[in-house]
């Protein structure tokens, strides 16, 4: 059984999708803990409702980023996670933290990296006038929204799109690719070669993983 720790700050829809996928597919993956840096994150309720241990580590109670990250790392290690999943965890992590969890830390970013790093990615996409947009699952390195790419999903951008409509289209794909990519990494189907990820095609358990997913309107 592979162990996950999931870090959240808010809504928790990716957490919910992950828990649903683990159950549906019967993957040998358990979520050991869900940790939030915000005491009122709605995602905590999603975890509690499924009987998963939750913890809060309020970043406002720490003098600086370094102290918070050190406490977070310590807390995480008590759960011995095979993988730490960032699911809407809205904090920059120190280089020290990223190095400590090297190849054990995964994130989903709502753009086709390396385009549109940082915040307000959907607005950035609309401003740039791109025709396609999407999301990226990647291992986390000390550089923001960087790191080896596990999977991407592509959605169309419509001429009359609003940020909300585009965000919803991308989020739906996030919910599909994030659980699959996590399972594929944990099964050993995906592995590092140099500084990139390779897909070996199969792993210790089946994942139905696809490295590139297209929105139905693009297929
Ligand atoms: C998602 O859009 C994710 O890509 C980004 O933060 C958002 C989290 O949403 N990193 P949720 O909390 O999973 O609903």
PDB file of C-alpha atoms and ligand atoms in Angstrom:
ATOM      1  CA  UNK A   1       0.000   0.000   0.000  1.00  0.00           C
ATOM      2  CA  UNK A   2       1.378   3.405  -1.015  1.00  0.00           C
ATOM      3  CA  UNK A   3       0.836   6.291   1.362  1.00  0.00           C
ATOM      4  CA  UNK A   4      -0.134   9.819   0.418  1.00  0.00           C
ATOM      5  CA  UNK A   5      -0.209  13.034   2.371  1.00  0.00           C
ATOM      6  CA  UNK A   6      -2.304  15.748   0.731  1.00  0.00           C
ATOM      7  CA  UNK A   7      -1.722  19.460   1.334  1.00  0.00           C
ATOM      8  CA  UNK A   8      -4.596  21.867   0.743  1.00  0.00           C
ATOM      9  CA  UNK A   9      -5.505  25.491   1.383  1.00  0.00           C
ATOM     10  CA  UNK A  10      -9.082  25.746   0.144  1.00  0.00           C
ATOM     11  CA  UNK A  11     -11.939  24.149  -1.740  1.00  0.00           C
ATOM     12  CA  UNK A  12     -10.437  20.663  -2.106  1.00  0.00           C
ATOM     13  CA  UNK A  13     -12.075  19.598  -5.361  1.00  0.00           C
ATOM     14  CA  UNK A  14      -8.861  17.887  -6.517  1.00  0.00           C
ATOM     15  CA  UNK A  15      -8.650  16.087  -3.178  1.00  0.00           C
ATOM     16  CA  UNK A  16     -12.226  14.924  -3.652  1.00  0.00           C
ATOM     17  CA  UNK A  17     -11.490  13.710  -7.191  1.00  0.00           C
ATOM     18  CA  UNK A  18      -8.403  11.861  -5.940  1.00  0.00           C
ATOM     19  CA  UNK A  19     -10.278  10.104  -3.127  1.00  0.00           C
ATOM     20  CA  UNK A  20     -13.040   9.145  -5.562  1.00  0.00           C
ATOM     21  CA  UNK A  21     -10.586   7.753  -8.113  1.00  0.00           C
ATOM     22  CA  UNK A  22      -8.653   5.714  -5.515  1.00  0.00           C
ATOM     23  CA  UNK A  23     -11.908   4.119  -4.402  1.00  0.00           C
ATOM     24  CA  UNK A  24     -13.296   3.599  -7.922  1.00  0.00           C
ATOM     25  CA  UNK A  25     -10.137   2.017  -9.305  1.00  0.00           C
ATOM     26  CA  UNK A  26      -9.243   0.102  -6.149  1.00  0.00           C
ATOM     27  CA  UNK A  27      -5.639   1.334  -6.344  1.00  0.00           C
ATOM     28  CA  UNK A  28      -3.414   0.195  -3.451  1.00  0.00           C
ATOM     29  CA  UNK A  29      -3.097   3.800  -2.279  1.00  0.00           C
ATOM     30  CA  UNK A  30      -4.185   5.234   1.050  1.00  0.00           C
ATOM     31  CA  UNK A  31      -4.392   8.867   2.112  1.00  0.00           C
ATOM     32  CA  UNK A  32      -2.635   8.972   5.469  1.00  0.00           C
ATOM     33  CA  UNK A  33      -3.435  12.618   6.179  1.00  0.00           C
ATOM     34  CA  UNK A  34      -4.836  15.824   4.746  1.00  0.00           C
ATOM     35  CA  UNK A  35      -3.042  18.890   6.050  1.00  0.00           C
ATOM     36  CA  UNK A  36      -4.232  22.459   5.554  1.00  0.00           C
ATOM     37  CA  UNK A  37      -2.431  25.707   6.258  1.00  0.00           C
ATOM     38  CA  UNK A  38      -5.831  27.385   6.610  1.00  0.00           C
ATOM     39  CA  UNK A  39      -8.051  26.322   9.540  1.00  0.00           C
ATOM     40  CA  UNK A  40     -11.276  26.934   7.599  1.00  0.00           C
ATOM     41  CA  UNK A  41     -10.369  25.256   4.317  1.00  0.00           C
ATOM     42  CA  UNK A  42     -13.567  23.585   3.033  1.00  0.00           C
ATOM     43  CA  UNK A  43     -11.433  20.673   1.795  1.00  0.00           C
ATOM     44  CA  UNK A  44     -10.924  19.585   5.419  1.00  0.00           C
ATOM     45  CA  UNK A  45     -14.620  18.673   5.593  1.00  0.00           C
ATOM     46  CA  UNK A  46     -14.299  16.541   2.471  1.00  0.00           C
ATOM     47  CA  UNK A  47     -11.531  14.554   4.162  1.00  0.00           C
ATOM     48  CA  UNK A  48     -13.342  14.276   7.514  1.00  0.00           C
ATOM     49  CA  UNK A  49     -16.507  13.054   5.793  1.00  0.00           C
ATOM     50  CA  UNK A  50     -14.442  10.177   4.380  1.00  0.00           C
ATOM     51  CA  UNK A  51     -12.843   9.358   7.727  1.00  0.00           C
ATOM     52  CA  UNK A  52      -9.399  10.640   6.772  1.00  0.00           C
ATOM     53  CA  UNK A  53      -7.165  12.180   9.433  1.00  0.00           C
ATOM     54  CA  UNK A  54      -6.883  15.950   9.078  1.00  0.00           C
ATOM     55  CA  UNK A  55      -4.430  18.389  10.558  1.00  0.00           C
ATOM     56  CA  UNK A  56      -4.083  22.138  10.452  1.00  0.00           C
ATOM     57  CA  UNK A  57      -0.773  23.924  10.448  1.00  0.00           C
ATOM     58  CA  UNK A  58      -1.651  27.591  10.391  1.00  0.00           C
ATOM     59  CA  UNK A  59       1.131  29.468   8.649  1.00  0.00           C
ATOM     60  CA  UNK A  60       0.172  32.730  10.387  1.00  0.00           C
ATOM     61  CA  UNK A  61       1.449  31.181  13.648  1.00  0.00           C
ATOM     62  CA  UNK A  62       5.021  30.957  12.348  1.00  0.00           C
ATOM     63  CA  UNK A  63       7.610  33.737  12.229  1.00  0.00           C
ATOM     64  CA  UNK A  64       8.685  33.018   8.657  1.00  0.00           C
ATOM     65  CA  UNK A  65       8.462  30.662   5.698  1.00  0.00           C
ATOM     66  CA  UNK A  66      11.487  28.673   6.806  1.00  0.00           C
ATOM     67  CA  UNK A  67      10.011  27.919  10.234  1.00  0.00           C
ATOM     68  CA  UNK A  68       6.647  26.952   8.761  1.00  0.00           C
ATOM     69  CA  UNK A  69       8.202  24.656   6.169  1.00  0.00           C
ATOM     70  CA  UNK A  70      10.387  22.984   8.798  1.00  0.00           C
ATOM     71  CA  UNK A  71       7.312  22.275  10.952  1.00  0.00           C
ATOM     72  CA  UNK A  72       5.380  21.069   7.911  1.00  0.00           C
ATOM     73  CA  UNK A  73       8.187  18.722   6.894  1.00  0.00           C
ATOM     74  CA  UNK A  74       8.333  17.310  10.404  1.00  0.00           C
ATOM     75  CA  UNK A  75       4.578  16.765  10.498  1.00  0.00           C
ATOM     76  CA  UNK A  76       4.632  15.133   7.082  1.00  0.00           C
ATOM     77  CA  UNK A  77       7.404  12.724   8.054  1.00  0.00           C
ATOM     78  CA  UNK A  78       5.278  11.399  10.936  1.00  0.00           C
ATOM     79  CA  UNK A  79       2.959  10.002   8.229  1.00  0.00           C
ATOM     80  CA  UNK A  80       5.815   8.428   6.197  1.00  0.00           C
ATOM     81  CA  UNK A  81       4.335   9.453   2.853  1.00  0.00           C
ATOM     82  CA  UNK A  82       5.514   7.872  -0.387  1.00  0.00           C
ATOM     83  CA  UNK A  83       4.224  11.022  -2.057  1.00  0.00           C
ATOM     84  CA  UNK A  84       3.155  14.474  -0.884  1.00  0.00           C
ATOM     85  CA  UNK A  85       0.340  15.797  -3.073  1.00  0.00           C
ATOM     86  CA  UNK A  86      -0.191  19.541  -3.407  1.00  0.00           C
ATOM     87  CA  UNK A  87      -3.875  20.048  -4.149  1.00  0.00           C
ATOM     88  CA  UNK A  88      -4.538  23.767  -4.174  1.00  0.00           C
ATOM     89  CA  UNK A  89      -1.879  24.408  -1.524  1.00  0.00           C
ATOM     90  CA  UNK A  90      -1.427  28.138  -1.929  1.00  0.00           C
ATOM     91  CA  UNK A  91       2.037  28.586  -0.458  1.00  0.00           C
ATOM     92  CA  UNK A  92       5.458  28.881  -1.948  1.00  0.00           C
ATOM     93  CA  UNK A  93       7.738  26.207  -0.547  1.00  0.00           C
ATOM     94  CA  UNK A  94      11.355  26.809   0.412  1.00  0.00           C
ATOM     95  CA  UNK A  95      14.162  25.221  -1.579  1.00  0.00           C
ATOM     96  CA  UNK A  96      15.069  23.233   1.526  1.00  0.00           C
ATOM     97  CA  UNK A  97      11.601  21.695   1.674  1.00  0.00           C
ATOM     98  CA  UNK A  98      11.623  20.882  -2.051  1.00  0.00           C
ATOM     99  CA  UNK A  99      15.012  19.192  -1.763  1.00  0.00           C
ATOM    100  CA  UNK A 100      13.941  17.184   1.289  1.00  0.00           C
ATOM    101  CA  UNK A 101      10.917  15.838  -0.611  1.00  0.00           C
ATOM    102  CA  UNK A 102      12.652  15.576  -3.963  1.00  0.00           C
ATOM    103  CA  UNK A 103      10.722  13.206  -6.265  1.00  0.00           C
ATOM    104  CA  UNK A 104       8.145  12.789  -3.487  1.00  0.00           C
ATOM    105  CA  UNK A 105       6.299  16.059  -4.130  1.00  0.00           C
ATOM    106  CA  UNK A 106       3.739  16.556  -6.885  1.00  0.00           C
ATOM    107  CA  UNK A 107       1.581  19.506  -7.950  1.00  0.00           C
ATOM    108  CA  UNK A 108      -1.121  20.387 -10.425  1.00  0.00           C
ATOM    109  CA  UNK A 109      -0.917  23.778 -12.074  1.00  0.00           C
ATOM    110  CA  UNK A 110      -3.798  25.252 -14.085  1.00  0.00           C
ATOM    111  CA  UNK A 111      -1.904  25.996 -17.306  1.00  0.00           C
ATOM    112  CA  UNK A 112       0.117  24.224 -19.951  1.00  0.00           C
ATOM    113  CA  UNK A 113       3.531  24.774 -18.406  1.00  0.00           C
ATOM    114  CA  UNK A 114       5.937  26.345 -19.102  1.00  0.00           C
ATOM    115  CA  UNK A 115       3.298  28.902 -20.170  1.00  0.00           C
ATOM    116  CA  UNK A 116       1.506  31.013 -17.558  1.00  0.00           C
ATOM    117  CA  UNK A 117       3.287  30.332 -14.302  1.00  0.00           C
ATOM    118  CA  UNK A 118       2.106  31.844 -11.037  1.00  0.00           C
ATOM    119  CA  UNK A 119      -1.422  33.044 -10.292  1.00  0.00           C
ATOM    120  CA  UNK A 120      -4.443  34.007 -12.427  1.00  0.00           C
ATOM    121  CA  UNK A 121      -3.441  31.594 -15.140  1.00  0.00           C
ATOM    122  CA  UNK A 122      -6.831  31.666 -16.885  1.00  0.00           C
ATOM    123  CA  UNK A 123      -6.741  35.446 -17.131  1.00  0.00           C
ATOM    124  CA  UNK A 124      -3.179  35.188 -18.430  1.00  0.00           C
ATOM    125  CA  UNK A 125      -4.366  32.741 -21.108  1.00  0.00           C
ATOM    126  CA  UNK A 126      -7.261  34.984 -22.181  1.00  0.00           C
ATOM    127  CA  UNK A 127      -4.975  38.034 -22.280  1.00  0.00           C
ATOM    128  CA  UNK A 128      -2.474  36.164 -24.448  1.00  0.00           C
ATOM    129  CA  UNK A 129      -5.196  35.104 -26.894  1.00  0.00           C
ATOM    130  CA  UNK A 130      -4.086  31.471 -26.933  1.00  0.00           C
ATOM    131  CA  UNK A 131      -6.374  28.947 -28.662  1.00  0.00           C
ATOM    132  CA  UNK A 132      -5.660  26.116 -26.256  1.00  0.00           C
ATOM    133  CA  UNK A 133      -5.069  26.078 -22.520  1.00  0.00           C
ATOM    134  CA  UNK A 134      -5.001  23.347 -19.889  1.00  0.00           C
ATOM    135  CA  UNK A 135      -3.291  21.947 -16.843  1.00  0.00           C
ATOM    136  CA  UNK A 136      -0.040  20.240 -15.912  1.00  0.00           C
ATOM    137  CA  UNK A 137       0.905  17.647 -13.294  1.00  0.00           C
ATOM    138  CA  UNK A 138       4.562  17.986 -12.356  1.00  0.00           C
ATOM    139  CA  UNK A 139       7.079  17.055  -9.717  1.00  0.00           C
ATOM    140  CA  UNK A 140       7.956  20.050  -7.592  1.00  0.00           C
ATOM    141  CA  UNK A 141      11.418  21.565  -7.601  1.00  0.00           C
ATOM    142  CA  UNK A 142      12.679  24.711  -5.919  1.00  0.00           C
ATOM    143  CA  UNK A 143      11.834  26.740  -9.021  1.00  0.00           C
ATOM    144  CA  UNK A 144       8.196  27.925  -9.077  1.00  0.00           C
ATOM    145  CA  UNK A 145       5.862  25.958 -11.406  1.00  0.00           C
ATOM    146  CA  UNK A 146       8.793  24.111 -12.838  1.00  0.00           C
ATOM    147  CA  UNK A 147       9.876  20.500 -12.525  1.00  0.00           C
ATOM    148  CA  UNK A 148       9.533  17.287 -14.514  1.00  0.00           C
ATOM    149  CA  UNK A 149       6.138  16.951 -16.218  1.00  0.00           C
ATOM    150  CA  UNK A 150       4.068  13.828 -15.605  1.00  0.00           C
ATOM    151  CA  UNK A 151       0.909  14.716 -17.533  1.00  0.00           C
ATOM    152  CA  UNK A 152      -0.919  17.512 -19.298  1.00  0.00           C
ATOM    153  CA  UNK A 153      -4.494  18.035 -20.437  1.00  0.00           C
ATOM    154  CA  UNK A 154      -5.511  20.418 -23.202  1.00  0.00           C
ATOM    155  CA  UNK A 155      -8.792  22.324 -23.523  1.00  0.00           C
ATOM    156  CA  UNK A 156      -9.995  24.733 -26.215  1.00  0.00           C
ATOM    157  CA  UNK A 157     -10.280  28.457 -25.503  1.00  0.00           C
ATOM    158  CA  UNK A 158     -13.511  29.845 -26.984  1.00  0.00           C
ATOM    159  CA  UNK A 159     -13.711  33.390 -28.392  1.00  0.00           C
ATOM    160  CA  UNK A 160     -16.368  34.403 -25.866  1.00  0.00           C
ATOM    161  CA  UNK A 161     -14.765  32.665 -22.863  1.00  0.00           C
ATOM    162  CA  UNK A 162     -14.842  34.197 -19.412  1.00  0.00           C
ATOM    163  CA  UNK A 163     -12.280  33.351 -16.729  1.00  0.00           C
ATOM    164  CA  UNK A 164     -14.977  31.352 -14.926  1.00  0.00           C
ATOM    165  CA  UNK A 165     -15.985  29.306 -17.976  1.00  0.00           C
ATOM    166  CA  UNK A 166     -12.384  28.569 -18.887  1.00  0.00           C
ATOM    167  CA  UNK A 167     -11.452  27.718 -15.285  1.00  0.00           C
ATOM    168  CA  UNK A 168     -14.357  25.254 -15.054  1.00  0.00           C
ATOM    169  CA  UNK A 169     -13.320  23.566 -18.319  1.00  0.00           C
ATOM    170  CA  UNK A 170      -9.749  23.191 -17.074  1.00  0.00           C
ATOM    171  CA  UNK A 171     -10.785  22.046 -13.580  1.00  0.00           C
ATOM    172  CA  UNK A 172     -12.789  19.160 -14.990  1.00  0.00           C
ATOM    173  CA  UNK A 173      -9.653  17.942 -16.746  1.00  0.00           C
ATOM    174  CA  UNK A 174      -7.572  18.466 -13.583  1.00  0.00           C
ATOM    175  CA  UNK A 175      -9.888  16.059 -11.804  1.00  0.00           C
ATOM    176  CA  UNK A 176      -9.251  13.455 -14.502  1.00  0.00           C
ATOM    177  CA  UNK A 177      -5.501  13.667 -14.957  1.00  0.00           C
ATOM    178  CA  UNK A 178      -4.240  14.325 -11.434  1.00  0.00           C
ATOM    179  CA  UNK A 179      -5.379  11.030  -9.859  1.00  0.00           C
ATOM    180  CA  UNK A 180      -4.185   9.048 -12.910  1.00  0.00           C
ATOM    181  CA  UNK A 181      -0.757  10.699 -12.887  1.00  0.00           C
ATOM    182  CA  UNK A 182      -0.371  10.142  -9.136  1.00  0.00           C
ATOM    183  CA  UNK A 183      -1.297   6.469  -9.504  1.00  0.00           C
ATOM    184  CA  UNK A 184       1.046   6.050 -12.487  1.00  0.00           C
ATOM    185  CA  UNK A 185       3.936   7.565 -10.538  1.00  0.00           C
ATOM    186  CA  UNK A 186       3.265   5.434  -7.458  1.00  0.00           C
ATOM    187  CA  UNK A 187       2.865   2.255  -9.508  1.00  0.00           C
ATOM    188  CA  UNK A 188       6.271   2.784 -11.060  1.00  0.00           C
ATOM    189  CA  UNK A 189       4.754   3.175 -14.527  1.00  0.00           C
ATOM    190  CA  UNK A 190       6.343   6.616 -14.640  1.00  0.00           C
ATOM    191  CA  UNK A 191       9.941   7.122 -13.663  1.00  0.00           C
ATOM    192  CA  UNK A 192      12.699   9.691 -13.838  1.00  0.00           C
ATOM    193  CA  UNK A 193      15.302   9.493 -16.547  1.00  0.00           C
ATOM    194  CA  UNK A 194      17.757  12.344 -16.201  1.00  0.00           C
ATOM    195  CA  UNK A 195      15.579  15.350 -15.486  1.00  0.00           C
ATOM    196  CA  UNK A 196      12.516  14.097 -17.388  1.00  0.00           C
ATOM    197  CA  UNK A 197       9.772  11.586 -16.793  1.00  0.00           C
ATOM    198  CA  UNK A 198       9.465   8.513 -18.956  1.00  0.00           C
ATOM    199  CA  UNK A 199       6.370   6.347 -19.331  1.00  0.00           C
ATOM    200  CA  UNK A 200       7.255   2.648 -19.089  1.00  0.00           C
ATOM    201  CA  UNK A 201       3.743   1.692 -20.173  1.00  0.00           C
ATOM    202  CA  UNK A 202       2.982  -0.454 -17.169  1.00  0.00           C
ATOM    203  CA  UNK A 203       3.620  -0.533 -13.451  1.00  0.00           C
ATOM    204  CA  UNK A 204       2.889  -2.567 -10.350  1.00  0.00           C
ATOM    205  CA  UNK A 205      -0.845  -1.893 -10.738  1.00  0.00           C
ATOM    206  CA  UNK A 206      -2.983  -0.672 -13.662  1.00  0.00           C
ATOM    207  CA  UNK A 207      -3.713   3.059 -13.782  1.00  0.00           C
ATOM    208  CA  UNK A 208      -5.269   3.879 -17.196  1.00  0.00           C
ATOM    209  CA  UNK A 209      -2.745   6.692 -17.329  1.00  0.00           C
ATOM    210  CA  UNK A 210      -2.420   8.861 -20.427  1.00  0.00           C
ATOM    211  CA  UNK A 211       0.363  11.466 -20.478  1.00  0.00           C
ATOM    212  CA  UNK A 212      -1.695  13.799 -22.680  1.00  0.00           C
ATOM    213  CA  UNK A 213      -5.437  14.132 -22.370  1.00  0.00           C
ATOM    214  CA  UNK A 214      -7.546  16.102 -24.855  1.00  0.00           C
ATOM    215  CA  UNK A 215     -10.840  17.800 -24.062  1.00  0.00           C
ATOM    216  CA  UNK A 216     -13.597  15.987 -26.070  1.00  0.00           C
ATOM    217  CA  UNK A 217     -14.083  19.058 -28.338  1.00  0.00           C
ATOM    218  CA  UNK A 218     -10.463  18.714 -29.466  1.00  0.00           C
ATOM    219  CA  UNK A 219     -10.438  14.980 -30.030  1.00  0.00           C
TER     220      UNK A 219
HETATM  221  C1  LIG B   1      -6.729  24.161  -8.869  1.00  0.00           C
HETATM  222  O1  LIG B   1      -7.103  24.969  -9.949  1.00  0.00           O
HETATM  223  C2  LIG B   1      -5.289  23.757  -8.991  1.00  0.00           C
HETATM  224  O2  LIG B   1      -4.865  23.626 -10.311  1.00  0.00           O
HETATM  225  C3  LIG B   1      -4.560  24.905  -8.347  1.00  0.00           C
HETATM  226  O3  LIG B   1      -5.376  25.303  -7.279  1.00  0.00           O
HETATM  227  C4  LIG B   1      -6.726  24.945  -7.560  1.00  0.00           C
HETATM  228  C5  LIG B   1      -7.182  24.109  -6.404  1.00  0.00           C
HETATM  229  O4  LIG B   1      -8.550  23.795  -6.448  1.00  0.00           O
HETATM  230  N1  LIG B   1      -3.227  24.498  -7.951  1.00  0.00           N
HETATM  231  P1  LIG B   1      -9.149  22.751  -5.433  1.00  0.00           P
HETATM  232  O5  LIG B   1      -8.866  23.252  -4.022  1.00  0.00           O
HETATM  233  O6  LIG B   1      -8.513  21.424  -5.681  1.00  0.00           O
HETATM  234  O7  LIG B   1     -10.629  22.739  -5.720  1.00  0.00           O
END
